[in-house]
XYZ file of C-alpha atoms in Angstrom:
131
model
C 127.814 94.351 119.294
C 130.746 96.585 119.987
C 130.141 99.985 121.580
C 131.458 101.905 118.573
C 131.164 100.651 115.047
C 134.152 101.478 112.850
C 134.138 102.207 109.122
C 134.611 98.561 108.119
C 131.687 97.400 110.248
C 129.359 100.067 108.813
C 129.854 98.444 105.416
C 129.826 94.791 106.490
C 127.208 94.775 109.235
C 124.172 95.817 107.130
C 125.037 93.282 104.414
C 125.475 90.559 107.036
C 122.163 91.427 108.675
C 120.497 91.439 105.267
C 121.841 87.950 104.506
C 120.589 86.689 107.887
C 117.179 88.204 107.203
C 117.034 86.582 103.757
C 117.799 83.201 105.320
C 115.126 83.702 107.969
C 112.636 84.722 105.287
C 113.445 81.499 103.435
C 112.698 79.539 106.591
C 109.373 81.334 107.035
C 108.245 81.419 103.398
C 110.030 78.451 101.844
C 111.262 80.712 99.025
C 114.596 82.443 98.387
C 113.948 86.125 97.663
C 117.396 87.725 97.579
C 116.464 89.906 94.621
C 113.506 91.373 96.474
C 115.551 92.263 99.545
C 118.529 93.627 97.622
C 116.213 95.635 95.373
C 114.367 97.098 98.351
C 117.695 97.950 100.032
C 118.872 99.707 96.861
C 115.650 101.692 96.510
C 115.747 102.682 100.189
C 119.388 103.805 99.949
C 118.772 105.863 96.833
C 115.550 107.244 98.274
C 117.338 108.344 101.439
C 119.995 110.150 99.392
C 117.340 111.841 97.261
C 115.328 112.927 100.291
C 118.490 114.224 101.959
C 119.390 116.388 98.984
C 115.768 117.340 98.348
C 115.381 118.622 101.910
C 118.881 119.922 102.672
C 119.418 122.145 99.656
C 116.144 124.107 99.964
C 116.644 124.474 103.742
C 120.163 125.837 103.296
C 118.911 128.159 100.550
C 116.086 129.385 102.801
C 118.683 130.035 105.510
C 120.395 132.494 103.169
C 123.165 130.431 101.619
C 124.287 131.663 98.199
C 127.023 129.777 96.368
C 130.255 131.728 95.998
C 129.609 134.064 98.939
C 130.367 133.875 102.643
C 127.481 132.029 104.280
C 125.425 133.869 106.893
C 125.365 132.502 110.460
C 121.889 131.010 109.990
C 123.073 129.062 106.928
C 126.109 127.752 108.849
C 123.825 126.615 111.678
C 121.476 124.927 109.178
C 124.448 123.105 107.624
C 125.566 121.941 111.071
C 122.147 120.502 111.838
C 121.613 118.936 108.420
C 125.039 117.369 108.043
C 125.954 116.621 111.662
C 123.052 116.427 114.108
C 120.500 114.689 111.889
C 122.911 111.963 110.675
C 124.007 111.397 114.296
C 120.376 110.895 115.283
C 119.975 108.428 112.407
C 123.101 106.507 113.494
C 121.830 106.353 117.073
C 118.494 104.970 115.933
C 120.338 102.432 113.742
C 122.393 101.455 116.776
C 119.178 100.587 118.624
C 118.166 98.310 115.737
C 121.598 96.634 115.692
C 121.625 96.093 119.457
C 118.154 94.538 119.383
C 118.773 92.406 116.288
C 117.675 88.896 117.277
C 119.874 86.805 114.972
C 123.260 85.917 116.433
C 125.582 83.118 115.278
C 123.778 80.406 117.263
C 120.360 81.542 116.011
C 121.610 81.679 112.423
C 122.991 78.153 112.750
C 119.569 77.018 114.001
C 117.920 78.804 111.051
C 120.276 77.079 108.585
C 119.594 73.711 110.196
C 115.839 74.309 110.001
C 116.117 75.285 106.309
C 117.985 72.029 105.608
C 115.397 70.036 107.550
C 112.565 71.676 105.641
C 114.272 70.944 102.294
C 114.650 67.300 103.316
C 110.966 67.096 104.242
C 111.741 66.732 107.927
C 110.007 68.592 110.736
C 111.673 71.855 111.728
C 111.205 74.631 114.241
C 111.486 78.401 113.969
C 114.217 79.490 116.414
C 112.890 83.058 116.607
C 109.273 82.062 117.238
C 110.347 80.501 120.513
C 112.178 83.620 121.725
């Protein structure tokens, strides 16, 4: 994983990881459940946006922000924390997840091979269970 993730990777990387996870789930469960994973991802994304607005707006209001007026220093500081520091902390925690993600190209190839073996009724092994 590169040190800094650019805009294109922020869009592609989660979808790629989700696809890898769906394939691994198929290996473990024997069932394709794309709809479940994509639905959960959608709910989580929308929930995060709702929580962000539901927390940020009351906090900024409590800090003295009134629309159409110059914001007081406390409101400016609250905006800085809510829209800069907290997202940075979230990105750093996401970076930890990305760096520790166990499925690389070789592992995914082994997962795909195991899925094919299972479908053919042949013995297969879980490449992550051995890690």
